[in-house]
Coordinates of C-alpha atoms and ligand atoms in Angstrom, one line a residue:
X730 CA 28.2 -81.6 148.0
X731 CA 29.1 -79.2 145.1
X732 CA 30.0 -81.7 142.3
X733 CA 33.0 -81.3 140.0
X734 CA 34.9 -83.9 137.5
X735 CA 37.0 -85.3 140.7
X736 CA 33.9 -85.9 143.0
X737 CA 31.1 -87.4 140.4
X738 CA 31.3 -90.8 139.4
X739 CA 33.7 -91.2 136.6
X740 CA 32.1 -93.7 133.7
X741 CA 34.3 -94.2 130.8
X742 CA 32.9 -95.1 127.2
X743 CA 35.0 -96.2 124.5
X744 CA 34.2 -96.0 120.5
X745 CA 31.5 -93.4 121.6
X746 CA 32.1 -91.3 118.6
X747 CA 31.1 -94.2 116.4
X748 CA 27.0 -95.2 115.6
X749 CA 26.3 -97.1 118.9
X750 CA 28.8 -94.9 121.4
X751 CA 27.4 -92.2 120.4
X752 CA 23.7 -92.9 121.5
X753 CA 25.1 -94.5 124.5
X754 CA 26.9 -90.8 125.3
X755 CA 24.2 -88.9 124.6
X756 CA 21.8 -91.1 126.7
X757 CA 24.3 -91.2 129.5
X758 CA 25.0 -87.5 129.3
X759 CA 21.4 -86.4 129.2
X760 CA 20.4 -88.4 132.1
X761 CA 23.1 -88.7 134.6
X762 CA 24.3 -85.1 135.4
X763 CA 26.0 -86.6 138.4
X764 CA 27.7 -88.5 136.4
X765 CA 31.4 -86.9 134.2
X766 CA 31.5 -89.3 131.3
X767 CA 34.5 -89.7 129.0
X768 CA 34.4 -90.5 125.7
X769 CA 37.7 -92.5 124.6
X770 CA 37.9 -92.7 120.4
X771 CA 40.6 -92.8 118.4
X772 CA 38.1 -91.5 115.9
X773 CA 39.2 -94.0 112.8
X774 CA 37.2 -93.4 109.3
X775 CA 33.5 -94.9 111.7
X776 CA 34.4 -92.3 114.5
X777 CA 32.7 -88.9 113.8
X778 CA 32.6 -86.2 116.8
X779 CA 29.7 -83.9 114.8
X780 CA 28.0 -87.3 116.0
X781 CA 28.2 -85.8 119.4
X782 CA 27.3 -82.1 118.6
X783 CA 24.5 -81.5 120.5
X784 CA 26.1 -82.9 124.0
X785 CA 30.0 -81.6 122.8
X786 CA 29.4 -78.7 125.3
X787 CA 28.0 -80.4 128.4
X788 CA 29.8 -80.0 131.6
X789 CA 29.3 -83.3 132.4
X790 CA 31.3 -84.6 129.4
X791 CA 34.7 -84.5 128.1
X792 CA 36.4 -86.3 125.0
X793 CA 39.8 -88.0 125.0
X794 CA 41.3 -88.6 121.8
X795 CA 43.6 -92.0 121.7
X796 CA 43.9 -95.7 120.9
X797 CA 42.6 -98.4 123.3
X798 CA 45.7 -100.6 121.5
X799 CA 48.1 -97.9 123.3
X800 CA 49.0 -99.9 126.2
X801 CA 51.2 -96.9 128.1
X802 CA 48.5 -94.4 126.8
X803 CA 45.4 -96.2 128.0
X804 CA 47.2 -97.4 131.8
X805 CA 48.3 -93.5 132.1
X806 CA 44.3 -92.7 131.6
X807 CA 42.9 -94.5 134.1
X808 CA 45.6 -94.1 136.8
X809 CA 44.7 -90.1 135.7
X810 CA 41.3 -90.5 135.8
X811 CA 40.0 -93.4 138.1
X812 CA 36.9 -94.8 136.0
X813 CA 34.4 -96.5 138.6
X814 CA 33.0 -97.6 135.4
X815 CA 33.9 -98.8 131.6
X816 CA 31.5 -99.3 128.9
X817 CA 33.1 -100.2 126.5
X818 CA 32.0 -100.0 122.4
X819 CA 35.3 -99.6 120.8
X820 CA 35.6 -102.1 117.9
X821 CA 36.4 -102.5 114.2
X822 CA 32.9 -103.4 113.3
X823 CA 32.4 -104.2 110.0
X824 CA 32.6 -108.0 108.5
X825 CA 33.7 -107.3 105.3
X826 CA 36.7 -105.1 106.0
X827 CA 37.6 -108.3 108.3
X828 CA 38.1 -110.7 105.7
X829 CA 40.2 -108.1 104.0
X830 CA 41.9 -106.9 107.2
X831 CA 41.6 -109.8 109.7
X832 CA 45.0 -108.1 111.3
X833 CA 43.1 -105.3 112.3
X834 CA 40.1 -106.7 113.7
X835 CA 42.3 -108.8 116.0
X836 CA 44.5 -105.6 117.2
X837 CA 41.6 -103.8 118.0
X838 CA 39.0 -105.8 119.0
X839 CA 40.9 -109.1 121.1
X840 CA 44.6 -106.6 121.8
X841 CA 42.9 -103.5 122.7
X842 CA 39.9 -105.1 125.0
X843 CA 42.7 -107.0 126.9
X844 CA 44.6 -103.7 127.6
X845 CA 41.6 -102.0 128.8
X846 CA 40.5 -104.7 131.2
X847 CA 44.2 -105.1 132.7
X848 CA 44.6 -101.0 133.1
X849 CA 40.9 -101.4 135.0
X850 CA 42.2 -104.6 136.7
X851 CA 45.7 -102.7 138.0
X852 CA 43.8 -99.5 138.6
X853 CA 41.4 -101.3 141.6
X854 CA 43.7 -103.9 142.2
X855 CA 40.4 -106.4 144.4
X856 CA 39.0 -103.3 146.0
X857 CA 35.8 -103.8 143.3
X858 CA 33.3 -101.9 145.5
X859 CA 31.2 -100.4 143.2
X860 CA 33.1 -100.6 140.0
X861 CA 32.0 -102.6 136.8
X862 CA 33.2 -103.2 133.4
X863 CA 31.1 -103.7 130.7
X864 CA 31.2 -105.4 127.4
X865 CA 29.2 -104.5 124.6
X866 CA 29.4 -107.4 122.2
X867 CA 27.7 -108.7 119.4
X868 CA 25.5 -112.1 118.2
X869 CA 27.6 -112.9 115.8
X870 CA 29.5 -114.9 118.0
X871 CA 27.1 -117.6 117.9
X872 CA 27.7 -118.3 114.1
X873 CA 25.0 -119.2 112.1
X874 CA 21.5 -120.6 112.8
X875 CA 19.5 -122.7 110.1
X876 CA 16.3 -121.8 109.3
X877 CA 14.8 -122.6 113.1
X878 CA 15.9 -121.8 116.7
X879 CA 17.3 -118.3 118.6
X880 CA 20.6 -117.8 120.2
X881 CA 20.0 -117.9 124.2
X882 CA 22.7 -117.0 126.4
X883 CA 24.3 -120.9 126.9
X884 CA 24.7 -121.0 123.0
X885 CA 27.8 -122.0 122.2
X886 CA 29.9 -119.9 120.6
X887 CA 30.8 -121.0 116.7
X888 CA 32.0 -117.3 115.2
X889 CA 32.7 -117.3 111.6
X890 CA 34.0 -114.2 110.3
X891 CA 37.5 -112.6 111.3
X892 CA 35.2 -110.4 113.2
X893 CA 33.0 -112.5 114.8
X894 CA 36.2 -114.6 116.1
X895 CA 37.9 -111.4 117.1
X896 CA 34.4 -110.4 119.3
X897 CA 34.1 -113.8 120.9
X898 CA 38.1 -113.4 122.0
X899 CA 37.2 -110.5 123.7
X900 CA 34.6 -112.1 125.4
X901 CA 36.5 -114.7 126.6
X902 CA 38.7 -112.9 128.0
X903 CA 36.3 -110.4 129.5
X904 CA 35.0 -113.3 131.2
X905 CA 38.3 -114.8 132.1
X906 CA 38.7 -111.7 134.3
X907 CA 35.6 -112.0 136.0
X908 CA 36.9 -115.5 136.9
X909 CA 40.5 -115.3 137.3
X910 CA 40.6 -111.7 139.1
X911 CA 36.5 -111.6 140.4
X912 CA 36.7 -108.3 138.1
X913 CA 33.0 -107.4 138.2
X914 CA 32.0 -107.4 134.4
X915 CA 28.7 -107.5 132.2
X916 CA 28.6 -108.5 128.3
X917 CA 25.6 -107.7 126.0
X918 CA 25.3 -109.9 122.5
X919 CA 23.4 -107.8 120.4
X920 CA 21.5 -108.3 117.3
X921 CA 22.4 -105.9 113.9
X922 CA 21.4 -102.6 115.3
X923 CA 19.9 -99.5 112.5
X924 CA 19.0 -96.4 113.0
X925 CA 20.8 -92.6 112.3
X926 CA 24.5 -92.0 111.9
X927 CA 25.4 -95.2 111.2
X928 CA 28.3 -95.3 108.7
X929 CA 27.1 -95.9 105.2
X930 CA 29.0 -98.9 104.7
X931 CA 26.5 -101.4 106.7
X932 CA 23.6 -102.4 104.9
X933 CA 20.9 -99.6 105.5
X934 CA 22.2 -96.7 105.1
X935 CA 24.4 -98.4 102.3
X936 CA 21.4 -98.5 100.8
X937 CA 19.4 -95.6 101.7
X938 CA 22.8 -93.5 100.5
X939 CA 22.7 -95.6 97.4
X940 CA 19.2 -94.8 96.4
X941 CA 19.9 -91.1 97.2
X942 CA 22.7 -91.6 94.4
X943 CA 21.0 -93.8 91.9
X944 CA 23.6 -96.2 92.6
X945 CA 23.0 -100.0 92.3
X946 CA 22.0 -102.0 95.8
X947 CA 24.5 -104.7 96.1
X948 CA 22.6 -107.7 97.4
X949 CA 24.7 -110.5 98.3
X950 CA 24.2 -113.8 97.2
X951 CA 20.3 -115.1 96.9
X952 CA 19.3 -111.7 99.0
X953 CA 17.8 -115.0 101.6
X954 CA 19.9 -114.1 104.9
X955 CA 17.9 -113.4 107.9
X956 CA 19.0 -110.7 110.7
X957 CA 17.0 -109.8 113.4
X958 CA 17.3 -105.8 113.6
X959 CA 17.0 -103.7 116.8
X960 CA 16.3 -99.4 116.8
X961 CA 19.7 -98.5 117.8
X962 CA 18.4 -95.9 120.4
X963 CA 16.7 -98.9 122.1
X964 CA 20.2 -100.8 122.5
X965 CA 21.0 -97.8 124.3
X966 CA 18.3 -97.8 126.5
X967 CA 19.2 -101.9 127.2
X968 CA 22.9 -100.8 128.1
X969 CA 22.3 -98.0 130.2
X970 CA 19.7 -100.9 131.8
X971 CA 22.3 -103.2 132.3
X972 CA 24.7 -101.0 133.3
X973 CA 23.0 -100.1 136.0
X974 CA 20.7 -103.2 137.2
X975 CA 22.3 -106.3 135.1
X976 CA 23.9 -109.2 137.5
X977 CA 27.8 -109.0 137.7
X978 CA 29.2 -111.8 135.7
X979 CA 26.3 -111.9 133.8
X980 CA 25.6 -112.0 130.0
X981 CA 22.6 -110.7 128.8
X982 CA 20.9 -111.2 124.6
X983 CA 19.8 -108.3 123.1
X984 CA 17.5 -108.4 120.5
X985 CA 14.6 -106.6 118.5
X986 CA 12.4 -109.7 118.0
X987 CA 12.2 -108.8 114.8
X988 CA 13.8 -111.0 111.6
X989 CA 13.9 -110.0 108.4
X990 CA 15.4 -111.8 105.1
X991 CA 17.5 -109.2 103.4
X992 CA 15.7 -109.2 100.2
X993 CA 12.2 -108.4 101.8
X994 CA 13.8 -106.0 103.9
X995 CA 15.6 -104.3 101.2
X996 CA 12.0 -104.1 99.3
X997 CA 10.0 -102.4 102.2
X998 CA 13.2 -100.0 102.5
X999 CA 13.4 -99.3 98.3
X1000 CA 9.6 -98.5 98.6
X1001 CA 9.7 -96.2 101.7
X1002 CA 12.3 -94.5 99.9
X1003 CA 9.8 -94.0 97.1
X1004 CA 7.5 -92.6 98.9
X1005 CA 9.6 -90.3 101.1
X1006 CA 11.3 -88.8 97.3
X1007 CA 8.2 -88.9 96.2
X1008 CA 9.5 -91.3 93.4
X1009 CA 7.6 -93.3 90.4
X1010 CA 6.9 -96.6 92.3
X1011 CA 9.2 -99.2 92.0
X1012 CA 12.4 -96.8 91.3
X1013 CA 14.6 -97.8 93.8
X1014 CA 13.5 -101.6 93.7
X1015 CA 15.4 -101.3 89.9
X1016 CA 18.5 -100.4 91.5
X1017 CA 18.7 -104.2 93.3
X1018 CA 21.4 -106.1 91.9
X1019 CA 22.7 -109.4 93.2
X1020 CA 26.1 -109.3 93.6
X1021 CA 28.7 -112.3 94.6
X1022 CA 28.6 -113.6 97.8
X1023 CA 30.1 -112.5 101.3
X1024 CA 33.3 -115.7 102.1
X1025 CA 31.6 -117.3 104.9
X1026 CA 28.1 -115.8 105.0
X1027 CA 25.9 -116.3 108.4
X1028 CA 22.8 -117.4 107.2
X1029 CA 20.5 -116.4 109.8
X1030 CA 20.8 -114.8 113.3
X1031 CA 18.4 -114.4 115.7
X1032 CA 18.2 -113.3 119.3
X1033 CA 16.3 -115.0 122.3
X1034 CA 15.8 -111.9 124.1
X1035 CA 13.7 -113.4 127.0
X1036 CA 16.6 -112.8 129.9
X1037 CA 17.1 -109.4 129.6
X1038 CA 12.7 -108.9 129.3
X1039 CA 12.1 -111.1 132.2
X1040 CA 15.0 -110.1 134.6
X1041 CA 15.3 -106.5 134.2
X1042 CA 11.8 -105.6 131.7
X1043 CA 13.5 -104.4 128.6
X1044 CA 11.9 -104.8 125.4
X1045 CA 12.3 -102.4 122.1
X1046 CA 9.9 -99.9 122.5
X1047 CA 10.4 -98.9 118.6
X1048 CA 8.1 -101.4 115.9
X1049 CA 10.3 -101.7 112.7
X1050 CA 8.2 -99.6 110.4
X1051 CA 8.7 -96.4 112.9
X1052 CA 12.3 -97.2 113.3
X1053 CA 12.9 -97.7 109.6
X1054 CA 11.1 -94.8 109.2
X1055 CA 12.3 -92.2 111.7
X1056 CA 15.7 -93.8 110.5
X1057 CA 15.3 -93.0 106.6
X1058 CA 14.0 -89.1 107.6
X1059 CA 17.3 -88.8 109.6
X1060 CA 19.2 -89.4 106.7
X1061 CA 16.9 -87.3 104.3
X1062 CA 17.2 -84.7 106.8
X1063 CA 21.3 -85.2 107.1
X1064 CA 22.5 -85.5 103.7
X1065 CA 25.6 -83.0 104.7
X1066 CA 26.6 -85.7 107.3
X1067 CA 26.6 -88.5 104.9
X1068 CA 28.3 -85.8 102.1
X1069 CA 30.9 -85.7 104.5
X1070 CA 31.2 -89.5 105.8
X1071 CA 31.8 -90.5 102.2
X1072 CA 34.1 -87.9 101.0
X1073 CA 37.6 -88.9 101.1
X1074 CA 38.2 -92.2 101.7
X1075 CA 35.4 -93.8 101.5
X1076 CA 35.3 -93.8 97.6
X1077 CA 38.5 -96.0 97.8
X1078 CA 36.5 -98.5 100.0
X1079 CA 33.5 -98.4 98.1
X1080 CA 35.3 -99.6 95.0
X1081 CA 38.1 -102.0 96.2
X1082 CA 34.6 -103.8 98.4
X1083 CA 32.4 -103.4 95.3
X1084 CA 34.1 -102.9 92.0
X1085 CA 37.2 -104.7 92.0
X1086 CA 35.8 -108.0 93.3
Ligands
NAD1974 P1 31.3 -98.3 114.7 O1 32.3 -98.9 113.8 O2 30.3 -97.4 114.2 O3 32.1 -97.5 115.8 C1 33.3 -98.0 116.4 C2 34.0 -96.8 117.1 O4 35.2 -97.3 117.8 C3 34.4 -95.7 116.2 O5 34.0 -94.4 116.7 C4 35.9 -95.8 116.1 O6 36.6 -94.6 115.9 C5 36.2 -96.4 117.5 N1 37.5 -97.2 117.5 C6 37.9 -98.1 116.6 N2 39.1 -98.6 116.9 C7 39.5 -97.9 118.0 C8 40.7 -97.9 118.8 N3 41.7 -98.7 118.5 N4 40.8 -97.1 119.9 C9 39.7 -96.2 120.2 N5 38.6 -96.2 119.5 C10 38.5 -97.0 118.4 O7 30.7 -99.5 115.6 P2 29.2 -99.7 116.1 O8 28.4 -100.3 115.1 O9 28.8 -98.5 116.8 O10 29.5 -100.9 117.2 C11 29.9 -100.5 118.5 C12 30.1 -101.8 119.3 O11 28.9 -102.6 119.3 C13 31.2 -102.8 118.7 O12 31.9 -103.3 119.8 C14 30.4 -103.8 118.0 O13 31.1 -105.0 117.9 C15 29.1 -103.9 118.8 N6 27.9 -104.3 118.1 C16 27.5 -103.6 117.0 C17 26.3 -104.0 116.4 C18 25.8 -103.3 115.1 O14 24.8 -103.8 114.5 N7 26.4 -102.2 114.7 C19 25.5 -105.0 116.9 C20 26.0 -105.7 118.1 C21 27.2 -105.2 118.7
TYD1975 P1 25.8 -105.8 107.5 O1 25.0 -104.5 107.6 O2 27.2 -105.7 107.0 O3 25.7 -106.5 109.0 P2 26.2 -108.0 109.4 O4 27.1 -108.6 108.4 O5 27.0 -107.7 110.7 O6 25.0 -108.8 109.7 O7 24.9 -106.8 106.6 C1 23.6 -107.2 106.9 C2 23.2 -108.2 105.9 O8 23.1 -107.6 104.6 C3 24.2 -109.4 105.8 O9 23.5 -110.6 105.6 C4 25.0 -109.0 104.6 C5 24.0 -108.3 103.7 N1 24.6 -107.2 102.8 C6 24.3 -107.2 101.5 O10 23.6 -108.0 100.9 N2 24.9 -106.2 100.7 C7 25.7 -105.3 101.2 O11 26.2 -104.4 100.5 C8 26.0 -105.3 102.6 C9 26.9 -104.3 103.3 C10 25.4 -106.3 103.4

């Protein structure tokens, strides 16, 4: 059968001009011909479409502009275009813009996940055949570990950030719909994902952008938090996995297996960064500077990522000195990108997070 955008399967992906959307969209568009997938952003200051310039042309791939908050907007979508699927990445993403914007964060994240999943609820109305909505969430929900243990699936969730509450809402309620309306649903709680065009406002390539502008490197409190970080393009690998082969009403960790404290981490990037400037050792390690601490600081997360290995055979195929490093040249190699990223606005957030405090 000739294909066209009425006859293929019709996969929707929200936030998929942000850092993790767009790998997802490029993974999915790459691989699944058959498949016409739509990328729903509103495109706020973290939504970039030159994320998305080597796919923009694809004829399996279109991008809708518009607000998942928008309830008459988003139910006018999908009775328009009849998703079988939702992955769904939209989010405000970033903990400290949520304890200065906790309104936001709850809007987006808790308001604007309950639209989508009662426009995909009305849309099939029980005739689930097929269909599948997925979650893409984060570990934070869990809260805070001490120094021992990992976050399974059954951990109970303890979020302590405005953004950390506002993602475990929107799992609850993703979950309530599996329950209350059998709504066939997924959820992934993933650890901090790196990797390229991630916004510069999130630790690495805060950092690596800071170095590149002999700027200070704002370590918070005793630099002693722990976060276990993930290649982002092997997230994408575990969603199109779960996507695809994960058990309905099923939540799966994801995770890299590998922890790092901030402070060593921060080291091992400062020194790469030497060597990739071709820098007098120890440059960038003179631009550290503790700084006050983040309100409510997790002290360490880390994922047990033994479900998702054992029951469907992901694991990261990326070791953290490759990822850190392919991730470092990508930025190197980009500097227009982040030239643009931080013109405009992002000098008034840099200073009201950094130099009015
Ligand atoms: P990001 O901030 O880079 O991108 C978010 C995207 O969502 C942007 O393109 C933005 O324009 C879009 N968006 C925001 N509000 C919207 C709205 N109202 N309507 C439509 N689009 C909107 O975020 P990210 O880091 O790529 O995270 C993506 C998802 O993965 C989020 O749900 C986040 O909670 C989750 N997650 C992130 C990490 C991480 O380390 N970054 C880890 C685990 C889970
Ligand atoms: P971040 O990248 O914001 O991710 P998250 O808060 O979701 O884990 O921060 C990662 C860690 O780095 C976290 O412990 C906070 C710390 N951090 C700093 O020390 N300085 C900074 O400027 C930023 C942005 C983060």
């Amino acid at each position: 059968m000739f294909l066209n955008e009425y006859n293929m399967k019709k996969i929707l992906i929200t936030g998929g001009a942000g850092f993790i959307g767009s790998h997802v969209v490029r993974l999915f568009v790459n691989k699944y011909p058959n498949y016409m997938i739509y990328n729903l952003d509103v495109l706020t200051y973290a939504g970039n479409l030159e994320n998305l310039k080597d796919v923009e042309l694809s004829k399996n791939y279109k991008f809708l502009k518009g607000d998942i908050t928008d309830e008459v907007f988003i139910n006018n979508l999908f009775t328009e275009y009849q998703f079988d699927g939702v992955i769904h990445l939209a989010a405000e993403s970033h903990v400290d813009r949520s304890i200065k914007d906790p309104l936001a964060f709850a809007k987006t994240n808790i308001l604007g996940t309950m639209i989508l999943l009662n426009a995909f609820k009305n849309l099939w109305n029980n005739n689930w055949e097929g269909k599948r909505f997925y979650h893409v969430s984060t570990d934070e929900v869990y809260g805070s570990l001490g120094e021992t243990g990992l976050f399974t699936e059954t951990t109970s969730y303890d979020p302590n950030s405005p953004y950390s509450a506002s993602k475990a809402s929107s799992d609850h309620f993703v979950r309530s719909y599996g329950e209350t309306y059998k709504m066939p649903y997924v959820i992934t709680n993933c650890s901090n994902n790196y990797g390229s065009h991630q916004f510069p406002e999130k630790l690495i390539p805060l950092f690596i952008n800071n170095i590149l502008n002999d700027k200070s490197l704002p370590v918070y409190g005793d630099g002693n938090y722990t976060r276990d970080w993930l290649f982002v393009e092997d997230h994408a690998v575990a969603i199109d996995l779960v996507f695809h082969e994960g058990k309905n009403h099923e939540t799966y960790n994801v995770g890299g297996f590998n922890e790092w404290k901030n402070i060593d981490l921060v080291k091992v990037l400062c020194k790469l960064m030497d060597e990739k400037l071709d820098k007098p050792k120890n440059s960038s390690e003179k631009l550290i500077t503790y700084v006050k601490d983040r309100p409510g600081h997790d002290l360490r997360y880390a994922i047990d990522a033994n479900k998702i290995n054992k029951e469907l055979g992901w694991k990261p195929s990326v070791t953290f000195e490759e990822g850190l490093s392919k991730t470092i040249d990508w930025y190197l190699n980009n500097e227009d990108w982040l030239k643009n990223v931080t013109s405009g606005d992002y000098q008034n957030y840099y200073n009201k997070m950094y130099l009015e405090n």
